[in-house]
Amino acid sequence: MTRSPLILAWRRFAQNRGAVIGLAILLVVVIVALLGPTLMPQSPWRMVGRPFLPPLTDGALPLGTDAVGRDVLTGLVHGARVSLMVGLVSTMVALLIGVPVGALAGYFGGWVDDALMRFTEFFQTIPSFALAIVLLAIFQPSLFWIILTIAIVSWPPVARLVRGEVLSLRTREYIEAAILSGQTSLQIIIRQVLPNALPPIIVLASLMVATAILLESSLSFLGLGDPNVMSWGYMIGAARTVLRTAWWLSFIPGIAILLTVLALNLIGEGLNDALNPRLQRREE
Amino acid sequence: MSLLSIRDLAIALPKGADRPHAIENVSFDLAEGEILCIVGESGSGKSMSANAVMGLLPEGVNPVKGSVNFEGGDILGLPERAMQAIRGRKIGMIFQEPLSALNPLMRIGAQIAEVFEAHGLLTPGERQRRALELLREVHLPDPEKAIRAYPFQLSGGQRQRVMIAMALALQPSILIADEPTTALDVTTQAQILTLIEELRQKRGMGVIFITHDFGVVADIADRVIVMEKGLIVEQGAVDDVLLRAKHPYTQKLVRAIPGITAGEKQDFEAAPVILKVRDLNKTFTTGGGWFKAPRVVHAVNKVSFDLRTGETIGIVGESGSGKSTCGRCIVRLIEPDGGSVEMGGVDMAMLKGAALRSNRKRIQMIFQDPFSSLNPRARVGRILTEGPIAHGTPRREARERARELLELVGLDASAMKRFPHEFSGGQRQRIGIARALALDPDILIADEAVSALDVSIQAQVLDLLADLKTRLNLSMLFITHDLRVAAQVCDRIMVMQHGKLVEIGPAGKVLSEPEHPYTRSLLDAIPGKAYEQALKQVVEAG
């Protein structure tokens, strides 16, 4: 009977209760992000009621309204889409930069490694949040640039991780066999090395989505977000002046961020356990 | 009265394992001052029996039946705290890999002292003094200096001596040794065996010695237990078991041990030279900085030889002798510093890029570790076809050929769709051989290709290699540390020491009348030679 490593990994993942809960929460967030705007087609910026309406007082506005009378629930639903998209797309871009840099540095070593790693360190030595603020101050605060900024400040750990993995993988005998069989370096990196470096990359990526969501929220909180887009961070930022009189305006989007990030972390941990080769061997 | 008596022991494996019990119906006694060897192939449960005695079973694996009687009580399933008092103090244990069994950040002296500390014995000053005495007792060279050394500063054999010193620290009445010499060179192995023998006599300890090597068994055992798939198939005095084996499994194992006398060898003097290696050189430079001269190691030092078509040359030597580096330099997995490797008029050492890739097709390698030599995420079909496809063979043709190759190496064509982890070590090595053959090479380099395999599997793989060699008219460089294996498969043997080729000649001659003293010391260190003679007499007597 042929069972691919993927199926085995899924079985181990499914045994981890925390990871399954995380996956369930994330699925709800994803469904809200995908369907929400269709179910609540009105703009989150429209004023619909009196300002500072507390939650659970009006059946039509279950989560109340904010300082200018906008519906908090609509904001939350539309914000889910922005937060998730920023998290996913920026992580993807960060992987697109970090994986090739790390793989080339680790595989070729020598001066290639030196050059690429010094370049990486250049980004690592600047505090990432400060760099993000500076970059956004230079760029326009649109969604495109926010995503790019987050990607630029978050790719170095990916490059480091991939380099380390590749360094240990490239001494394996199957890599030597691939060299002997006449495959080119590029083929070997893509077909032999990277698939085996994938597990830790996946784990890191799941955590990076969470970090990216937090980073976007922090930037929006500081008012560096896209002013045309309703995001969870913007909602918290806008409500910070009324924290003492209307605490729920910060609390509700805060909970949304907390749950999403927590879900992603649980998934990351579950993936780590499921893809860990040591545990895998024990089961065999 | 016996020191340790195990009765009817059974250990259950977790659900989903290949068999319900790791070991079953295991009963044996260990007398004072006796060396009892447990032999068997991997997965036979030999280590499991010892771990059960020490209460060191992995999670999910539990004893379900039987008793382990020691000092008048059953110690099986004793609570952890009670076992801690027995471990080390009453029963000592040494392991296969001394490097991972020692703490890399602690000095040797402190690690030995820790054994006393763990049991709350002696004062710190006395502990150090005892540590020094112990190091002397295990004949560690320069014990005053060694006590302040870190594990990485010692050689493998020295580390194993430290492990033995730690195991003996509290004067246990039983020493359990789990494959203690498997990771060591043959000359070091001989020294460690002598040491264990000496300590046994001096201290009257009972020793349980777990090994897969019948030569070692023949040299040190008083009694032998042979295990197969968790069952004891035969036990008795060493001569009875090894020379007059009753159980077919024992007979099979004994027969599978290659002898050190060279078999029938062909003379290839007249055959054309296919690989001409001249003055091959490789140095490794480590360390060095602004104030320190770097350490230079001559891994391969001016090695020259000719390989003739159809011939097998064995490259033998201990670890660090440069034999593997030599093989890797020839195929340019390691860049040689100098010299030439001529194959069909082309100097492999000079080629670059695409020319190197296309010429390398003719010379392929079989690797040592069947677990790391196959990409765990690729199905066998892909593993076997990647090479030919990279050289321009159409996919369909390559897959057809892969099926043929699998049958050639004795596997079913259905293996194409499976992943490496679904195969046993021997089967994986067959896949590795099929991969090497996929490019129709003229020369095979086998780097310790059978070292990681059990002896019966080893014999099968060696037979397969011999068969393929004649069928496909291959020439072979066979790199090994095992002189028995070299004797069996090689036409000529070349001995390397410290990167230098010290002796090369026909296998029979090198093994029976070695010229170089180093070759002689290697031959002398092989365990079980007296036994081999005895076995031959028994066989001849019918």
mmCIF file of N, CA, C and O in Angstrom, chain A residues 1-5 8 172-174 176-177 179-184 187 191-192 195-196 199 280 282 284, chain B residues 328 331 357 360 364-365 367-369 372-377 379 382 386 391 417-419 421-422 435 439:
data_model
loop_
_atom_site.group_PDB
_atom_site.id
_atom_site.type_symbol
_atom_site.label_atom_id
_atom_site.label_comp_id
_atom_site.label_asym_id
_atom_site.label_seq_id
_atom_site.Cartn_x
_atom_site.Cartn_y
_atom_site.Cartn_z
ATOM 1 N N MET A 1 0.842 -1.195 0.000
ATOM 2 C CA MET A 1 0.000 0.000 0.000
ATOM 3 C C MET A 1 0.883 1.254 0.000
ATOM 4 O O MET A 1 1.784 1.367 0.811
ATOM 5 N N THR A 2 0.603 2.131 -0.908
ATOM 6 C CA THR A 2 1.416 3.335 -0.997
ATOM 7 C C THR A 2 0.747 4.487 -0.266
ATOM 8 O O THR A 2 -0.346 4.903 -0.616
ATOM 9 N N ARG A 3 1.426 4.969 0.757
ATOM 10 C CA ARG A 3 0.927 6.152 1.435
ATOM 11 C C ARG A 3 1.966 7.243 1.281
ATOM 12 O O ARG A 3 3.119 7.065 1.670
ATOM 13 N N SER A 4 1.547 8.339 0.686
ATOM 14 C CA SER A 4 2.531 9.390 0.463
ATOM 15 C C SER A 4 2.813 10.079 1.793
ATOM 16 O O SER A 4 1.994 10.063 2.702
ATOM 17 N N PRO A 5 4.008 10.690 1.912
ATOM 18 C CA PRO A 5 4.352 11.392 3.140
ATOM 19 C C PRO A 5 3.319 12.458 3.489
ATOM 20 O O PRO A 5 3.082 12.757 4.647
ATOM 21 N N LEU A 8 0.434 10.940 5.447
ATOM 22 C CA LEU A 8 0.894 10.630 6.798
ATOM 23 C C LEU A 8 0.957 11.903 7.635
ATOM 24 O O LEU A 8 0.548 11.926 8.791
ATOM 25 N N ARG A 172 23.885 15.511 1.714
ATOM 26 C CA ARG A 172 23.257 14.184 1.673
ATOM 27 C C ARG A 172 23.714 13.423 0.432
ATOM 28 O O ARG A 172 23.973 14.006 -0.612
ATOM 29 N N GLU A 173 23.693 12.112 0.568
ATOM 30 C CA GLU A 173 24.177 11.303 -0.545
ATOM 31 C C GLU A 173 23.266 11.372 -1.767
ATOM 32 O O GLU A 173 23.715 11.222 -2.883
ATOM 33 N N TYR A 174 21.965 11.608 -1.551
ATOM 34 C CA TYR A 174 21.114 11.649 -2.752
ATOM 35 C C TYR A 174 21.367 12.903 -3.579
ATOM 36 O O TYR A 174 21.109 12.918 -4.778
ATOM 37 N N GLU A 176 24.464 14.108 -3.903
ATOM 38 C CA GLU A 176 25.663 13.701 -4.637
ATOM 39 C C GLU A 176 25.280 12.812 -5.820
ATOM 40 O O GLU A 176 25.821 12.950 -6.915
ATOM 41 N N ALA A 177 24.330 11.909 -5.570
ATOM 42 C CA ALA A 177 23.894 11.025 -6.656
ATOM 43 C C ALA A 177 23.283 11.843 -7.790
ATOM 44 O O ALA A 177 23.489 11.549 -8.967
ATOM 45 N N ILE A 179 24.028 14.938 -8.562
ATOM 46 C CA ILE A 179 25.112 15.620 -9.268
ATOM 47 C C ILE A 179 25.744 14.647 -10.262
ATOM 48 O O ILE A 179 25.959 14.956 -11.429
ATOM 49 N N LEU A 180 25.996 13.429 -9.788
ATOM 50 C CA LEU A 180 26.631 12.424 -10.643
ATOM 51 C C LEU A 180 25.754 12.050 -11.830
ATOM 52 O O LEU A 180 26.255 11.690 -12.883
ATOM 53 N N SER A 181 24.431 12.111 -11.639
ATOM 54 C CA SER A 181 23.573 11.677 -12.742
ATOM 55 C C SER A 181 23.438 12.774 -13.796
ATOM 56 O O SER A 181 22.700 12.617 -14.756
ATOM 57 N N GLY A 182 24.132 13.895 -13.605
ATOM 58 C CA GLY A 182 24.184 14.890 -14.670
ATOM 59 C C GLY A 182 23.114 15.957 -14.585
ATOM 60 O O GLY A 182 22.892 16.672 -15.552
ATOM 61 N N GLN A 183 22.420 16.065 -13.464
ATOM 62 C CA GLN A 183 21.431 17.132 -13.351
ATOM 63 C C GLN A 183 22.146 18.458 -13.092
ATOM 64 O O GLN A 183 23.180 18.498 -12.428
ATOM 65 N N THR A 184 21.556 19.530 -13.597
ATOM 66 C CA THR A 184 22.190 20.831 -13.397
ATOM 67 C C THR A 184 21.884 21.332 -11.984
ATOM 68 O O THR A 184 20.962 20.851 -11.335
ATOM 69 N N GLN A 187 18.313 22.354 -11.434
ATOM 70 C CA GLN A 187 17.418 21.197 -11.305
ATOM 71 C C GLN A 187 17.535 20.577 -9.919
ATOM 72 O O GLN A 187 16.547 20.191 -9.317
ATOM 73 N N ARG A 191 14.439 20.326 -7.608
ATOM 74 C CA ARG A 191 13.824 18.998 -7.520
ATOM 75 C C ARG A 191 14.269 18.187 -6.306
ATOM 76 O O ARG A 191 13.520 17.357 -5.806
ATOM 77 N N GLN A 192 15.517 18.372 -5.872
ATOM 78 C CA GLN A 192 16.004 17.525 -4.778
ATOM 79 C C GLN A 192 16.066 18.255 -3.440
ATOM 80 O O GLN A 192 15.695 17.711 -2.418
ATOM 81 N N PRO A 195 12.254 20.533 -2.027
ATOM 82 C CA PRO A 195 11.147 19.738 -1.484
ATOM 83 C C PRO A 195 11.457 19.203 -0.088
ATOM 84 O O PRO A 195 10.567 19.089 0.745
ATOM 85 N N ASN A 196 12.723 18.921 0.181
ATOM 86 C CA ASN A 196 13.069 18.401 1.495
ATOM 87 C C ASN A 196 13.243 19.492 2.532
ATOM 88 O O ASN A 196 13.275 19.217 3.729
ATOM 89 N N PRO A 199 9.238 21.443 4.877
ATOM 90 C CA PRO A 199 8.522 21.450 6.166
ATOM 91 C C PRO A 199 8.817 22.672 7.037
ATOM 92 O O PRO A 199 7.877 23.360 7.424
ATOM 93 N N GLN A 280 8.140 11.595 12.613
ATOM 94 C CA GLN A 280 7.732 10.781 11.480
ATOM 95 C C GLN A 280 8.408 9.409 11.549
ATOM 96 O O GLN A 280 7.786 8.389 11.364
ATOM 97 N N ARG A 282 9.567 7.909 14.106
ATOM 98 C CA ARG A 282 9.121 7.093 15.208
ATOM 99 C C ARG A 282 7.868 6.324 14.836
ATOM 100 O O ARG A 282 7.692 5.180 15.235
ATOM 101 N N GLU A 284 7.021 5.260 11.910
ATOM 102 C CA GLU A 284 7.321 4.166 11.001
ATOM 103 C C GLU A 284 7.876 2.999 11.768
ATOM 104 O O GLU A 284 7.976 1.920 11.352
ATOM 105 N N ARG B 328 35.688 10.129 -4.247
ATOM 106 C CA ARG B 328 34.933 11.333 -4.589
ATOM 107 C C ARG B 328 35.733 12.281 -5.476
ATOM 108 O O ARG B 328 35.151 13.045 -6.243
ATOM 109 N N VAL B 331 35.324 11.160 -9.209
ATOM 110 C CA VAL B 331 34.105 11.598 -9.897
ATOM 111 C C VAL B 331 33.874 13.101 -9.759
ATOM 112 O O VAL B 331 32.848 13.607 -10.185
ATOM 113 N N ARG B 357 29.425 16.995 -17.073
ATOM 114 C CA ARG B 357 28.170 16.274 -16.837
ATOM 115 C C ARG B 357 28.021 15.086 -17.767
ATOM 116 O O ARG B 357 27.621 14.015 -17.369
ATOM 117 N N ARG B 360 30.583 12.288 -16.912
ATOM 118 C CA ARG B 360 30.365 11.657 -15.619
ATOM 119 C C ARG B 360 29.379 10.495 -15.721
ATOM 120 O O ARG B 360 29.319 9.647 -14.845
ATOM 121 N N GLN B 364 29.682 5.957 -12.234
ATOM 122 C CA GLN B 364 28.610 6.208 -11.276
ATOM 123 C C GLN B 364 28.957 5.643 -9.908
ATOM 124 O O GLN B 364 29.853 4.820 -9.770
ATOM 125 N N MET B 365 28.208 6.105 -8.912
ATOM 126 C CA MET B 365 28.553 5.738 -7.545
ATOM 127 C C MET B 365 27.404 5.052 -6.822
ATOM 128 O O MET B 365 26.237 5.357 -7.055
ATOM 129 N N PHE B 367 26.227 4.466 -2.847
ATOM 130 C CA PHE B 367 26.584 5.112 -1.586
ATOM 131 C C PHE B 367 26.411 4.202 -0.385
ATOM 132 O O PHE B 367 25.826 3.138 -0.475
ATOM 133 N N GLN B 368 26.920 4.694 0.750
ATOM 134 C CA GLN B 368 26.939 3.864 1.947
ATOM 135 C C GLN B 368 25.575 3.739 2.618
ATOM 136 O O GLN B 368 25.095 2.661 2.862
ATOM 137 N N ASP B 369 24.994 4.902 2.909
ATOM 138 C CA ASP B 369 23.846 4.898 3.783
ATOM 139 C C ASP B 369 22.567 4.743 2.974
ATOM 140 O O ASP B 369 22.140 5.658 2.299
ATOM 141 N N SER B 372 20.074 7.740 3.564
ATOM 142 C CA SER B 372 20.224 9.120 3.100
ATOM 143 C C SER B 372 20.584 9.183 1.618
ATOM 144 O O SER B 372 20.754 10.257 1.067
ATOM 145 N N SER B 373 20.689 8.031 0.965
ATOM 146 C CA SER B 373 21.113 8.103 -0.429
ATOM 147 C C SER B 373 19.945 8.167 -1.404
ATOM 148 O O SER B 373 20.132 8.296 -2.596
ATOM 149 N N LEU B 374 18.723 8.067 -0.880
ATOM 150 C CA LEU B 374 17.559 8.219 -1.756
ATOM 151 C C LEU B 374 16.726 9.397 -1.268
ATOM 152 O O LEU B 374 16.480 9.526 -0.069
ATOM 153 N N ASN B 375 16.310 10.245 -2.192
ATOM 154 C CA ASN B 375 15.492 11.400 -1.846
ATOM 155 C C ASN B 375 14.173 10.941 -1.230
ATOM 156 O O ASN B 375 13.390 10.282 -1.892
ATOM 157 N N PRO B 376 13.944 11.270 0.062
ATOM 158 C CA PRO B 376 12.765 10.716 0.732
ATOM 159 C C PRO B 376 11.441 11.194 0.130
ATOM 160 O O PRO B 376 10.401 10.606 0.373
ATOM 161 N N ARG B 377 11.467 12.292 -0.632
ATOM 162 C CA ARG B 377 10.213 12.823 -1.157
ATOM 163 C C ARG B 377 9.977 12.463 -2.621
ATOM 164 O O ARG B 377 9.093 13.016 -3.261
ATOM 165 N N ARG B 379 9.286 9.434 -5.513
ATOM 166 C CA ARG B 379 8.971 8.023 -5.717
ATOM 167 C C ARG B 379 10.120 7.361 -6.469
ATOM 168 O O ARG B 379 10.885 8.028 -7.173
ATOM 169 N N ARG B 382 10.689 8.150 -10.085
ATOM 170 C CA ARG B 382 11.354 9.415 -10.381
ATOM 171 C C ARG B 382 12.846 9.320 -10.095
ATOM 172 O O ARG B 382 13.675 9.823 -10.856
ATOM 173 N N GLU B 386 15.325 10.291 -13.333
ATOM 174 C CA GLU B 386 15.831 11.660 -13.388
ATOM 175 C C GLU B 386 17.142 11.790 -14.149
ATOM 176 O O GLU B 386 17.321 12.705 -14.958
ATOM 177 N N HIS B 391 19.888 13.583 -19.252
ATOM 178 C CA HIS B 391 20.787 13.366 -20.378
ATOM 179 C C HIS B 391 20.031 13.250 -21.698
ATOM 180 O O HIS B 391 20.586 12.798 -22.693
ATOM 181 N N LYS B 417 6.132 3.016 -8.040
ATOM 182 C CA LYS B 417 5.164 3.983 -7.512
ATOM 183 C C LYS B 417 5.340 4.210 -6.018
ATOM 184 O O LYS B 417 4.570 4.929 -5.418
ATOM 185 N N ARG B 418 6.337 3.587 -5.412
ATOM 186 C CA ARG B 418 6.458 3.685 -3.951
ATOM 187 C C ARG B 418 7.566 4.648 -3.543
ATOM 188 O O ARG B 418 8.421 5.015 -4.334
ATOM 189 N N PHE B 419 7.513 5.036 -2.249
ATOM 190 C CA PHE B 419 8.509 5.953 -1.711
ATOM 191 C C PHE B 419 9.626 5.165 -1.019
ATOM 192 O O PHE B 419 9.404 4.055 -0.529
ATOM 193 N N HIS B 421 10.885 5.233 1.892
ATOM 194 C CA HIS B 421 10.716 4.777 3.273
ATOM 195 C C HIS B 421 9.921 3.488 3.373
ATOM 196 O O HIS B 421 9.837 2.891 4.435
ATOM 197 N N GLU B 422 9.317 3.056 2.266
ATOM 198 C CA GLU B 422 8.552 1.821 2.310
ATOM 199 C C GLU B 422 9.417 0.584 2.082
ATOM 200 O O GLU B 422 8.920 -0.527 2.060
ATOM 201 N N ARG B 435 19.829 2.870 -9.656
ATOM 202 C CA ARG B 435 20.014 4.259 -10.066
ATOM 203 C C ARG B 435 21.389 4.452 -10.707
ATOM 204 O O ARG B 435 21.530 5.132 -11.719
ATOM 205 N N LEU B 439 22.344 4.967 -16.023
ATOM 206 C CA LEU B 439 23.040 5.733 -17.060
ATOM 207 C C LEU B 439 24.012 4.868 -17.856
ATOM 208 O O LEU B 439 24.865 5.381 -18.577
#
